[in-house]
């Protein structure tokens, strides 16, 4: 799928989790709903770090383009080093390492640890990165015609405001994990969810996605999981824009209403 659909599906997924938490009598404080949705929407772009032409490659100027180039080469090296005999060698790494469950867990765990260990300053950085990505995804057309600096300033302002909100008692810094030193540990969850939602979205397209690597399937370690062939579509196709995007919007609205306690 394309960037806007990935980000919108990520936001819808976290709002769905928020609705489920509310129905299970463990509701999220509203800042956690908002922050989690932005983190998940931003993280839903992150697996495309292995593609130089992806939306994420433009998000932070030369730095993100350089990072995408490095991750592309790393992903290709891991693929070629672990592929089974029936899988052809590749020169590019798109839809390999960063499109797997181990990568999603690693990234989520890394951000959770950083937030728990370094507190406020790590939270500010994590939020800045993911808010910028969320803007690039959810407001793609507007972000592309505006200055990158304006998007970065918006990301920084949102990160500062949301971090201040989370720090207030009862606002969610210790949501889910309440032990001493476990504040913000939950922040890795929407990041893992966003990455996995991205992978599931790519599994709906013609090429499929090797989500379960390194578990071998049909003799292949990089088996491209997907729906039945007749149900798949090309990224950016009409079904994505005319069916999936409206569906994600409806799910986001329904999830937010329940997660925020308007319906219970």
C-alpha atoms as an extended CHARMM CRD file, in Angstrom:
* protein
*
       264  EXT
         1         1  UNK       CA              0.0000000000        0.0000000000        0.0000000000  PROA      1               0.0000000000
         2         2  UNK       CA              0.9540000000        3.6560000000       -0.3040000000  PROA      2               0.0000000000
         3         3  UNK       CA              1.9590000000        5.9400000000        2.5680000000  PROA      3               0.0000000000
         4         4  UNK       CA             -1.4400000000        7.5370000000        3.3210000000  PROA      4               0.0000000000
         5         5  UNK       CA             -3.2030000000        4.1620000000        3.5320000000  PROA      5               0.0000000000
         6         6  UNK       CA             -0.4430000000        2.7550000000        5.7440000000  PROA      6               0.0000000000
         7         7  UNK       CA             -0.6220000000        5.6880000000        8.1760000000  PROA      7               0.0000000000
         8         8  UNK       CA             -4.4010000000        5.7120000000        8.2990000000  PROA      8               0.0000000000
         9         9  UNK       CA             -4.4980000000        1.9700000000        8.9350000000  PROA      9               0.0000000000
        10        10  UNK       CA             -1.9970000000        2.4490000000       11.7700000000  PROA      10              0.0000000000
        11        11  UNK       CA             -4.1110000000        5.1410000000       13.4240000000  PROA      11              0.0000000000
        12        12  UNK       CA             -7.2270000000        2.9780000000       13.0250000000  PROA      12              0.0000000000
        13        13  UNK       CA             -5.4330000000        0.0160000000       14.5990000000  PROA      13              0.0000000000
        14        14  UNK       CA             -4.4200000000        1.9160000000       17.7460000000  PROA      14              0.0000000000
        15        15  UNK       CA             -7.8650000000        3.4600000000       18.1170000000  PROA      15              0.0000000000
        16        16  UNK       CA             -9.2400000000       -0.0700000000       17.8740000000  PROA      16              0.0000000000
        17        17  UNK       CA             -6.9030000000       -1.1290000000       20.6880000000  PROA      17              0.0000000000
        18        18  UNK       CA             -8.0920000000        1.8650000000       22.6820000000  PROA      18              0.0000000000
        19        19  UNK       CA            -11.7070000000        0.8350000000       22.1490000000  PROA      19              0.0000000000
        20        20  UNK       CA            -10.9220000000       -2.7350000000       23.2220000000  PROA      20              0.0000000000
        21        21  UNK       CA             -9.1070000000       -1.4650000000       26.3390000000  PROA      21              0.0000000000
        22        22  UNK       CA            -12.1210000000        0.6600000000       27.2600000000  PROA      22              0.0000000000
        23        23  UNK       CA            -14.5010000000       -2.2680000000       26.8170000000  PROA      23              0.0000000000
        24        24  UNK       CA            -12.2100000000       -4.4020000000       29.0210000000  PROA      24              0.0000000000
        25        25  UNK       CA            -12.3800000000       -1.7960000000       31.8280000000  PROA      25              0.0000000000
        26        26  UNK       CA             -8.7870000000       -0.6320000000       31.3870000000  PROA      26              0.0000000000
        27        27  UNK       CA             -9.4030000000        2.5920000000       29.4510000000  PROA      27              0.0000000000
        28        28  UNK       CA             -6.5810000000        4.7230000000       28.1420000000  PROA      28              0.0000000000
        29        29  UNK       CA             -6.3240000000        8.3230000000       29.3520000000  PROA      29              0.0000000000
        30        30  UNK       CA             -7.1140000000       10.5190000000       26.3570000000  PROA      30              0.0000000000
        31        31  UNK       CA             -3.4670000000       11.6240000000       25.8840000000  PROA      31              0.0000000000
        32        32  UNK       CA             -2.5090000000        7.9420000000       25.4770000000  PROA      32              0.0000000000
        33        33  UNK       CA             -5.2140000000        7.5430000000       22.8280000000  PROA      33              0.0000000000
        34        34  UNK       CA             -3.8980000000       10.5640000000       20.9040000000  PROA      34              0.0000000000
        35        35  UNK       CA             -0.1870000000        9.8450000000       21.3630000000  PROA      35              0.0000000000
        36        36  UNK       CA             -0.6220000000        6.1630000000       20.5580000000  PROA      36              0.0000000000
        37        37  UNK       CA             -2.5680000000        6.9340000000       17.3820000000  PROA      37              0.0000000000
        38        38  UNK       CA              0.1710000000        9.3110000000       16.1930000000  PROA      38              0.0000000000
        39        39  UNK       CA              2.9300000000        6.8420000000       17.0820000000  PROA      39              0.0000000000
        40        40  UNK       CA              1.1200000000        4.0190000000       15.3150000000  PROA      40              0.0000000000
        41        41  UNK       CA              0.3720000000        6.1540000000       12.2380000000  PROA      41              0.0000000000
        42        42  UNK       CA              4.0270000000        7.1940000000       12.0180000000  PROA      42              0.0000000000
        43        43  UNK       CA              5.3840000000        3.7130000000       12.6990000000  PROA      43              0.0000000000
        44        44  UNK       CA              3.1620000000        2.3630000000        9.9210000000  PROA      44              0.0000000000
        45        45  UNK       CA              5.4920000000        4.1070000000        7.4500000000  PROA      45              0.0000000000
        46        46  UNK       CA              8.7310000000        2.9130000000        9.0460000000  PROA      46              0.0000000000
        47        47  UNK       CA              9.1100000000       -0.5340000000        7.3970000000  PROA      47              0.0000000000
        48        48  UNK       CA              9.6590000000        1.2910000000        4.1000000000  PROA      48              0.0000000000
        49        49  UNK       CA             13.0440000000        2.4510000000        5.3930000000  PROA      49              0.0000000000
        50        50  UNK       CA             14.3500000000       -0.1530000000        2.9530000000  PROA      50              0.0000000000
        51        51  UNK       CA             13.1050000000        1.8380000000       -0.0680000000  PROA      51              0.0000000000
        52        52  UNK       CA             14.7490000000        5.0630000000       -1.2280000000  PROA      52              0.0000000000
        53        53  UNK       CA             11.6070000000        6.2910000000       -3.0100000000  PROA      53              0.0000000000
        54        54  UNK       CA              9.2180000000        5.7690000000       -0.0790000000  PROA      54              0.0000000000
        55        55  UNK       CA              7.4310000000        8.5630000000        1.7970000000  PROA      55              0.0000000000
        56        56  UNK       CA              9.6980000000        8.0560000000        4.8120000000  PROA      56              0.0000000000
        57        57  UNK       CA             12.8050000000        8.7530000000        2.7130000000  PROA      57              0.0000000000
        58        58  UNK       CA             11.6400000000       12.3710000000        2.2630000000  PROA      58              0.0000000000
        59        59  UNK       CA             10.5350000000       12.9750000000        5.8550000000  PROA      59              0.0000000000
        60        60  UNK       CA             13.8570000000       14.2120000000        7.2740000000  PROA      60              0.0000000000
        61        61  UNK       CA             15.6640000000       15.4180000000        4.1730000000  PROA      61              0.0000000000
        62        62  UNK       CA             19.1630000000       14.1090000000        3.4350000000  PROA      62              0.0000000000
        63        63  UNK       CA             19.3270000000       12.2680000000        6.7850000000  PROA      63              0.0000000000
        64        64  UNK       CA             16.3390000000       10.0190000000        6.0360000000  PROA      64              0.0000000000
        65        65  UNK       CA             17.5080000000        9.4480000000        2.4530000000  PROA      65              0.0000000000
        66        66  UNK       CA             20.9100000000        8.3580000000        3.7590000000  PROA      66              0.0000000000
        67        67  UNK       CA             19.2970000000        6.0990000000        6.3860000000  PROA      67              0.0000000000
        68        68  UNK       CA             17.0610000000        4.5010000000        3.7550000000  PROA      68              0.0000000000
        69        69  UNK       CA             20.1120000000        3.7450000000        1.6350000000  PROA      69              0.0000000000
        70        70  UNK       CA             21.8990000000        2.1080000000        4.5720000000  PROA      70              0.0000000000
        71        71  UNK       CA             18.8420000000        0.0580000000        5.5940000000  PROA      71              0.0000000000
        72        72  UNK       CA             18.3100000000       -1.0090000000        1.9820000000  PROA      72              0.0000000000
        73        73  UNK       CA             21.8470000000       -2.4220000000        1.8190000000  PROA      73              0.0000000000
        74        74  UNK       CA             21.5590000000       -4.0210000000        5.2680000000  PROA      74              0.0000000000
        75        75  UNK       CA             18.2450000000       -5.6550000000        4.3420000000  PROA      75              0.0000000000
        76        76  UNK       CA             19.6410000000       -6.9910000000        1.0750000000  PROA      76              0.0000000000
        77        77  UNK       CA             22.6570000000       -8.4290000000        2.9010000000  PROA      77              0.0000000000
        78        78  UNK       CA             20.4620000000      -10.1710000000        5.4930000000  PROA      78              0.0000000000
        79        79  UNK       CA             18.1850000000      -11.5230000000        2.7700000000  PROA      79              0.0000000000
        80        80  UNK       CA             21.0550000000      -12.8750000000        0.6710000000  PROA      80              0.0000000000
        81        81  UNK       CA             22.7520000000      -14.3190000000        3.7400000000  PROA      81              0.0000000000
        82        82  UNK       CA             19.6760000000      -16.1990000000        4.9580000000  PROA      82              0.0000000000
        83        83  UNK       CA             17.7580000000      -17.0780000000        1.7860000000  PROA      83              0.0000000000
        84        84  UNK       CA             17.0590000000      -20.7040000000        1.0400000000  PROA      84              0.0000000000
        85        85  UNK       CA             18.2520000000      -22.4910000000       -2.0810000000  PROA      85              0.0000000000
        86        86  UNK       CA             15.1110000000      -21.8170000000       -4.0880000000  PROA      86              0.0000000000
        87        87  UNK       CA             15.1090000000      -18.0700000000       -3.4910000000  PROA      87              0.0000000000
        88        88  UNK       CA             16.9070000000      -15.8540000000       -5.9910000000  PROA      88              0.0000000000
        89        89  UNK       CA             19.6500000000      -13.4540000000       -4.9790000000  PROA      89              0.0000000000
        90        90  UNK       CA             18.6350000000       -9.7980000000       -4.7300000000  PROA      90              0.0000000000
        91        91  UNK       CA             20.4820000000       -6.5180000000       -5.0870000000  PROA      91              0.0000000000
        92        92  UNK       CA             17.8390000000       -4.4640000000       -3.2280000000  PROA      92              0.0000000000
        93        93  UNK       CA             16.3090000000       -5.0420000000        0.1790000000  PROA      93              0.0000000000
        94        94  UNK       CA             12.7480000000       -3.7500000000       -0.2210000000  PROA      94              0.0000000000
        95        95  UNK       CA             10.1410000000       -5.8950000000        1.5470000000  PROA      95              0.0000000000
        96        96  UNK       CA             12.6810000000       -8.0490000000        3.3320000000  PROA      96              0.0000000000
        97        97  UNK       CA             14.1490000000       -7.4530000000        6.8100000000  PROA      97              0.0000000000
        98        98  UNK       CA             12.1000000000       -4.3960000000        7.8380000000  PROA      98              0.0000000000
        99        99  UNK       CA              8.8900000000       -6.1430000000        6.7920000000  PROA      99              0.0000000000
       100       100  UNK       CA              9.1650000000       -8.9640000000        9.3560000000  PROA      100             0.0000000000
       101       101  UNK       CA              7.8940000000       -9.5590000000       12.8840000000  PROA      101             0.0000000000
       102       102  UNK       CA             11.3910000000       -9.7040000000       14.4570000000  PROA      102             0.0000000000
       103       103  UNK       CA             12.1700000000       -6.2340000000       13.1030000000  PROA      103             0.0000000000
       104       104  UNK       CA              8.8700000000       -4.8500000000       14.4410000000  PROA      104             0.0000000000
       105       105  UNK       CA              9.5440000000       -6.2930000000       17.9020000000  PROA      105             0.0000000000
       106       106  UNK       CA             13.1600000000       -5.0760000000       17.9000000000  PROA      106             0.0000000000
       107       107  UNK       CA             12.2190000000       -1.5150000000       16.9770000000  PROA      107             0.0000000000
       108       108  UNK       CA              9.3530000000       -1.4070000000       19.4620000000  PROA      108             0.0000000000
       109       109  UNK       CA             11.4980000000       -2.8080000000       22.2700000000  PROA      109             0.0000000000
       110       110  UNK       CA             14.2570000000       -0.3280000000       21.4700000000  PROA      110             0.0000000000
       111       111  UNK       CA             11.9510000000        2.6730000000       21.6420000000  PROA      111             0.0000000000
       112       112  UNK       CA             10.2960000000        1.3690000000       24.8340000000  PROA      112             0.0000000000
       113       113  UNK       CA             13.6690000000        0.9250000000       26.5090000000  PROA      113             0.0000000000
       114       114  UNK       CA             14.8380000000        4.3720000000       25.4290000000  PROA      114             0.0000000000
       115       115  UNK       CA             11.6660000000        6.0080000000       26.7710000000  PROA      115             0.0000000000
       116       116  UNK       CA             11.8800000000        4.1410000000       30.0910000000  PROA      116             0.0000000000
       117       117  UNK       CA             15.5910000000        4.7940000000       30.6080000000  PROA      117             0.0000000000
       118       118  UNK       CA             15.9530000000        8.3890000000       29.3950000000  PROA      118             0.0000000000
       119       119  UNK       CA             12.4760000000        9.6410000000       30.1700000000  PROA      119             0.0000000000
       120       120  UNK       CA             11.3270000000       13.0230000000       28.9180000000  PROA      120             0.0000000000
       121       121  UNK       CA             14.0660000000       13.6890000000       26.3620000000  PROA      121             0.0000000000
       122       122  UNK       CA             13.7040000000       10.2810000000       24.7550000000  PROA      122             0.0000000000
       123       123  UNK       CA              9.9210000000       10.7280000000       24.6580000000  PROA      123             0.0000000000
       124       124  UNK       CA             10.3700000000       14.0910000000       22.9320000000  PROA      124             0.0000000000
       125       125  UNK       CA             12.5960000000       12.5390000000       20.2540000000  PROA      125             0.0000000000
       126       126  UNK       CA             10.3140000000        9.5220000000       19.7490000000  PROA      126             0.0000000000
       127       127  UNK       CA              7.2610000000       11.7410000000       19.4230000000  PROA      127             0.0000000000
       128       128  UNK       CA              9.0110000000       14.1750000000       17.0760000000  PROA      128             0.0000000000
       129       129  UNK       CA             10.0550000000       11.3810000000       14.7200000000  PROA      129             0.0000000000
       130       130  UNK       CA              6.6650000000        9.7160000000       14.6290000000  PROA      130             0.0000000000
       131       131  UNK       CA              4.5640000000       12.8890000000       14.4790000000  PROA      131             0.0000000000
       132       132  UNK       CA              6.5670000000       14.0290000000       11.4490000000  PROA      132             0.0000000000
       133       133  UNK       CA              6.0020000000       10.6300000000        9.8410000000  PROA      133             0.0000000000
       134       134  UNK       CA              2.2920000000       10.7470000000       10.7320000000  PROA      134             0.0000000000
       135       135  UNK       CA              1.9630000000       14.1790000000        9.1020000000  PROA      135             0.0000000000
       136       136  UNK       CA              3.7900000000       12.9200000000        6.0200000000  PROA      136             0.0000000000
       137       137  UNK       CA              1.4170000000        9.9610000000        5.8400000000  PROA      137             0.0000000000
       138       138  UNK       CA             -1.9570000000       11.3120000000        6.9510000000  PROA      138             0.0000000000
       139       139  UNK       CA             -1.5710000000       14.7710000000        5.3840000000  PROA      139             0.0000000000
       140       140  UNK       CA              0.5550000000       13.6250000000        2.4700000000  PROA      140             0.0000000000
       141       141  UNK       CA             -0.6420000000       16.0770000000       -0.1730000000  PROA      141             0.0000000000
       142       142  UNK       CA             -0.4240000000       19.0960000000        2.1270000000  PROA      142             0.0000000000
       143       143  UNK       CA              2.9400000000       18.0100000000        3.5420000000  PROA      143             0.0000000000
       144       144  UNK       CA              4.4150000000       17.6490000000        0.0670000000  PROA      144             0.0000000000
       145       145  UNK       CA              3.5680000000       21.2110000000       -0.9870000000  PROA      145             0.0000000000
       146       146  UNK       CA              4.7500000000       22.7500000000        2.2710000000  PROA      146             0.0000000000
       147       147  UNK       CA              8.2590000000       23.3310000000        3.5280000000  PROA      147             0.0000000000
       148       148  UNK       CA              9.9680000000       20.4150000000        5.2770000000  PROA      148             0.0000000000
       149       149  UNK       CA             10.9810000000       22.8650000000        7.9910000000  PROA      149             0.0000000000
       150       150  UNK       CA              7.3200000000       23.6870000000        8.6860000000  PROA      150             0.0000000000
       151       151  UNK       CA              6.5130000000       19.9860000000        9.0590000000  PROA      151             0.0000000000
       152       152  UNK       CA              9.4770000000       19.5850000000       11.4220000000  PROA      152             0.0000000000
       153       153  UNK       CA              8.3550000000       22.5990000000       13.4810000000  PROA      153             0.0000000000
       154       154  UNK       CA              4.8610000000       21.1360000000       13.7020000000  PROA      154             0.0000000000
       155       155  UNK       CA              6.3500000000       17.8250000000       14.8150000000  PROA      155             0.0000000000
       156       156  UNK       CA              8.4990000000       19.5140000000       17.4510000000  PROA      156             0.0000000000
       157       157  UNK       CA              5.6010000000       21.5990000000       18.7840000000  PROA      157             0.0000000000
       158       158  UNK       CA              3.2940000000       18.5670000000       18.9960000000  PROA      158             0.0000000000
       159       159  UNK       CA              6.0230000000       16.5050000000       20.6850000000  PROA      159             0.0000000000
       160       160  UNK       CA              6.5470000000       19.2250000000       23.3190000000  PROA      160             0.0000000000
       161       161  UNK       CA              2.8330000000       19.6890000000       24.0160000000  PROA      161             0.0000000000
       162       162  UNK       CA              2.0430000000       15.9710000000       24.1690000000  PROA      162             0.0000000000
       163       163  UNK       CA              5.0350000000       15.1920000000       26.3960000000  PROA      163             0.0000000000
       164       164  UNK       CA              3.9230000000       17.8940000000       28.8220000000  PROA      164             0.0000000000
       165       165  UNK       CA              0.4380000000       16.3910000000       28.8320000000  PROA      165             0.0000000000
       166       166  UNK       CA              1.7220000000       12.8850000000       29.5220000000  PROA      166             0.0000000000
       167       167  UNK       CA              3.7800000000       14.1260000000       32.4760000000  PROA      167             0.0000000000
       168       168  UNK       CA              0.7040000000       15.3290000000       34.3420000000  PROA      168             0.0000000000
       169       169  UNK       CA             -0.5890000000       12.9150000000       37.0220000000  PROA      169             0.0000000000
       170       170  UNK       CA             -3.1580000000       10.5180000000       35.6170000000  PROA      170             0.0000000000
       171       171  UNK       CA             -2.4850000000       11.5110000000       32.0100000000  PROA      171             0.0000000000
       172       172  UNK       CA             -0.8860000000        8.2750000000       30.9400000000  PROA      172             0.0000000000
       173       173  UNK       CA              2.8800000000        8.1800000000       31.4760000000  PROA      173             0.0000000000
       174       174  UNK       CA              2.3460000000        5.0800000000       33.6030000000  PROA      174             0.0000000000
       175       175  UNK       CA             -0.5730000000        3.6250000000       31.6490000000  PROA      175             0.0000000000
       176       176  UNK       CA             -0.4220000000       -0.1850000000       31.5470000000  PROA      176             0.0000000000
       177       177  UNK       CA              2.9850000000       -0.3970000000       33.3100000000  PROA      177             0.0000000000
       178       178  UNK       CA              2.7790000000        1.1610000000       36.7690000000  PROA      178             0.0000000000
       179       179  UNK       CA              6.0040000000        0.0880000000       38.4840000000  PROA      179             0.0000000000
       180       180  UNK       CA              8.7780000000        2.5190000000       39.3960000000  PROA      180             0.0000000000
       181       181  UNK       CA             10.8990000000        3.3010000000       36.3470000000  PROA      181             0.0000000000
       182       182  UNK       CA              8.3200000000        1.8190000000       33.9650000000  PROA      182             0.0000000000
       183       183  UNK       CA              6.8350000000        5.1270000000       32.8580000000  PROA      183             0.0000000000
       184       184  UNK       CA              6.4670000000        5.3430000000       29.0680000000  PROA      184             0.0000000000
       185       185  UNK       CA              7.2730000000        1.6400000000       28.6700000000  PROA      185             0.0000000000
       186       186  UNK       CA              3.9630000000        1.2660000000       26.7920000000  PROA      186             0.0000000000
       187       187  UNK       CA              5.1730000000        3.5300000000       23.9700000000  PROA      187             0.0000000000
       188       188  UNK       CA              6.7470000000        0.6190000000       22.1040000000  PROA      188             0.0000000000
       189       189  UNK       CA              3.3410000000       -1.0590000000       21.7040000000  PROA      189             0.0000000000
       190       190  UNK       CA              1.8650000000        1.3200000000       19.1050000000  PROA      190             0.0000000000
       191       191  UNK       CA              5.2170000000        1.2580000000       17.2800000000  PROA      191             0.0000000000
       192       192  UNK       CA              5.1730000000       -2.5430000000       17.0290000000  PROA      192             0.0000000000
       193       193  UNK       CA              1.5110000000       -2.4410000000       16.0300000000  PROA      193             0.0000000000
       194       194  UNK       CA              2.1440000000        0.1720000000       13.3460000000  PROA      194             0.0000000000
       195       195  UNK       CA              4.9560000000       -1.8570000000       11.8000000000  PROA      195             0.0000000000
       196       196  UNK       CA              2.8740000000       -5.0270000000       11.7780000000  PROA      196             0.0000000000
       197       197  UNK       CA             -0.1610000000       -3.2460000000       10.3140000000  PROA      197             0.0000000000
       198       198  UNK       CA              2.1280000000       -2.0090000000        7.5280000000  PROA      198             0.0000000000
       199       199  UNK       CA              3.2290000000       -5.5750000000        6.8480000000  PROA      199             0.0000000000
       200       200  UNK       CA             -0.3310000000       -6.8680000000        6.8100000000  PROA      200             0.0000000000
       201       201  UNK       CA             -1.2690000000       -4.1010000000        4.4050000000  PROA      201             0.0000000000
       202       202  UNK       CA              1.5670000000       -5.0610000000        2.0790000000  PROA      202             0.0000000000
       203       203  UNK       CA              0.4190000000       -8.6870000000        2.2660000000  PROA      203             0.0000000000
       204       204  UNK       CA             -2.7890000000       -7.5610000000        0.5550000000  PROA      204             0.0000000000
       205       205  UNK       CA             -0.8550000000       -6.4190000000       -2.5100000000  PROA      205             0.0000000000
       206       206  UNK       CA              0.3780000000       -8.4840000000       -5.4460000000  PROA      206             0.0000000000
       207       207  UNK       CA              3.9050000000       -9.0660000000       -4.1110000000  PROA      207             0.0000000000
       208       208  UNK       CA              2.8810000000      -10.2220000000       -0.6300000000  PROA      208             0.0000000000
       209       209  UNK       CA              5.0890000000       -9.7300000000        2.4310000000  PROA      209             0.0000000000
       210       210  UNK       CA              7.5760000000      -12.0530000000        4.2600000000  PROA      210             0.0000000000
       211       211  UNK       CA              6.0880000000      -11.2650000000        7.6760000000  PROA      211             0.0000000000
       212       212  UNK       CA              7.0210000000      -14.5900000000        9.3030000000  PROA      212             0.0000000000
       213       213  UNK       CA             10.7430000000      -14.6780000000        8.4310000000  PROA      213             0.0000000000
       214       214  UNK       CA             12.8220000000      -16.6210000000        9.4410000000  PROA      214             0.0000000000
       215       215  UNK       CA             10.1590000000      -19.3290000000        9.8360000000  PROA      215             0.0000000000
       216       216  UNK       CA             10.3690000000      -21.4830000000        6.6820000000  PROA      216             0.0000000000
       217       217  UNK       CA              7.1820000000      -21.8960000000        4.6530000000  PROA      217             0.0000000000
       218       218  UNK       CA              7.0480000000      -24.1410000000        1.5790000000  PROA      218             0.0000000000
       219       219  UNK       CA             10.8340000000      -24.3980000000        1.7050000000  PROA      219             0.0000000000
       220       220  UNK       CA             11.3420000000      -20.6190000000        1.6860000000  PROA      220             0.0000000000
       221       221  UNK       CA             12.5580000000      -18.4520000000        4.5580000000  PROA      221             0.0000000000
       222       222  UNK       CA             11.3280000000      -15.2850000000        2.8350000000  PROA      222             0.0000000000
       223       223  UNK       CA              7.9460000000      -16.6530000000        1.8270000000  PROA      223             0.0000000000
       224       224  UNK       CA              5.6810000000      -13.7330000000        0.7340000000  PROA      224             0.0000000000
       225       225  UNK       CA              2.5170000000      -14.2060000000        2.7610000000  PROA      225             0.0000000000
       226       226  UNK       CA             -0.6520000000      -12.7920000000        1.3040000000  PROA      226             0.0000000000
       227       227  UNK       CA             -4.3110000000      -13.2030000000        0.5880000000  PROA      227             0.0000000000
       228       228  UNK       CA             -5.4550000000      -15.4560000000       -2.2780000000  PROA      228             0.0000000000
       229       229  UNK       CA             -4.1580000000      -14.1140000000       -5.5920000000  PROA      229             0.0000000000
       230       230  UNK       CA             -7.5600000000      -13.0170000000       -6.8740000000  PROA      230             0.0000000000
       231       231  UNK       CA             -7.9770000000      -10.7500000000       -3.8200000000  PROA      231             0.0000000000
       232       232  UNK       CA             -4.6730000000       -8.8940000000       -4.1760000000  PROA      232             0.0000000000
       233       233  UNK       CA             -4.2160000000       -5.4660000000       -5.7470000000  PROA      233             0.0000000000
       234       234  UNK       CA             -1.4320000000       -3.1400000000       -6.8370000000  PROA      234             0.0000000000
       235       235  UNK       CA             -0.2570000000       -0.4520000000       -4.4070000000  PROA      235             0.0000000000
       236       236  UNK       CA             -2.1280000000        2.7720000000       -5.1210000000  PROA      236             0.0000000000
       237       237  UNK       CA             -4.8770000000        0.9770000000       -7.0340000000  PROA      237             0.0000000000
       238       238  UNK       CA             -8.5140000000        2.0920000000       -6.9720000000  PROA      238             0.0000000000
       239       239  UNK       CA             -9.4690000000       -0.4700000000       -4.3280000000  PROA      239             0.0000000000
       240       240  UNK       CA             -6.9530000000        1.0940000000       -1.9270000000  PROA      240             0.0000000000
       241       241  UNK       CA             -8.2410000000        4.6460000000       -2.4070000000  PROA      241             0.0000000000
       242       242  UNK       CA            -11.9310000000        3.9460000000       -2.8980000000  PROA      242             0.0000000000
       243       243  UNK       CA            -12.4680000000        1.0580000000       -0.4710000000  PROA      243             0.0000000000
       244       244  UNK       CA             -9.6850000000        0.6570000000        2.0880000000  PROA      244             0.0000000000
       245       245  UNK       CA             -9.0770000000        4.3370000000        2.8900000000  PROA      245             0.0000000000
       246       246  UNK       CA            -12.7770000000        5.0700000000        3.5990000000  PROA      246             0.0000000000
       247       247  UNK       CA            -12.9860000000        1.8600000000        5.6340000000  PROA      247             0.0000000000
       248       248  UNK       CA             -9.9780000000        2.9100000000        7.7410000000  PROA      248             0.0000000000
       249       249  UNK       CA            -11.5950000000        6.3290000000        8.3030000000  PROA      249             0.0000000000
       250       250  UNK       CA            -14.8290000000        4.7370000000        9.5170000000  PROA      250             0.0000000000
       251       251  UNK       CA            -12.9260000000        2.3490000000       11.7970000000  PROA      251             0.0000000000
       252       252  UNK       CA            -10.8540000000        5.2390000000       13.1680000000  PROA      252             0.0000000000
       253       253  UNK       CA            -13.9750000000        7.2270000000       13.9680000000  PROA      253             0.0000000000
       254       254  UNK       CA            -15.7190000000        4.2900000000       15.6090000000  PROA      254             0.0000000000
       255       255  UNK       CA            -12.6240000000        3.3490000000       17.5990000000  PROA      255             0.0000000000
       256       256  UNK       CA            -12.0450000000        6.8870000000       18.8440000000  PROA      256             0.0000000000
       257       257  UNK       CA            -15.6420000000        7.2710000000       20.0260000000  PROA      257             0.0000000000
       258       258  UNK       CA            -15.3680000000        4.1420000000       22.1820000000  PROA      258             0.0000000000
       259       259  UNK       CA            -11.7450000000        4.6870000000       23.2640000000  PROA      259             0.0000000000
       260       260  UNK       CA            -12.4940000000        8.2130000000       24.4880000000  PROA      260             0.0000000000
       261       261  UNK       CA            -15.5320000000        7.0200000000       26.4450000000  PROA      261             0.0000000000
       262       262  UNK       CA            -18.3040000000        8.6560000000       24.4390000000  PROA      262             0.0000000000
       263       263  UNK       CA            -19.8830000000        5.2110000000       24.0250000000  PROA      263             0.0000000000
       264       264  UNK       CA            -19.2700000000        2.4360000000       26.5200000000  PROA      264             0.0000000000
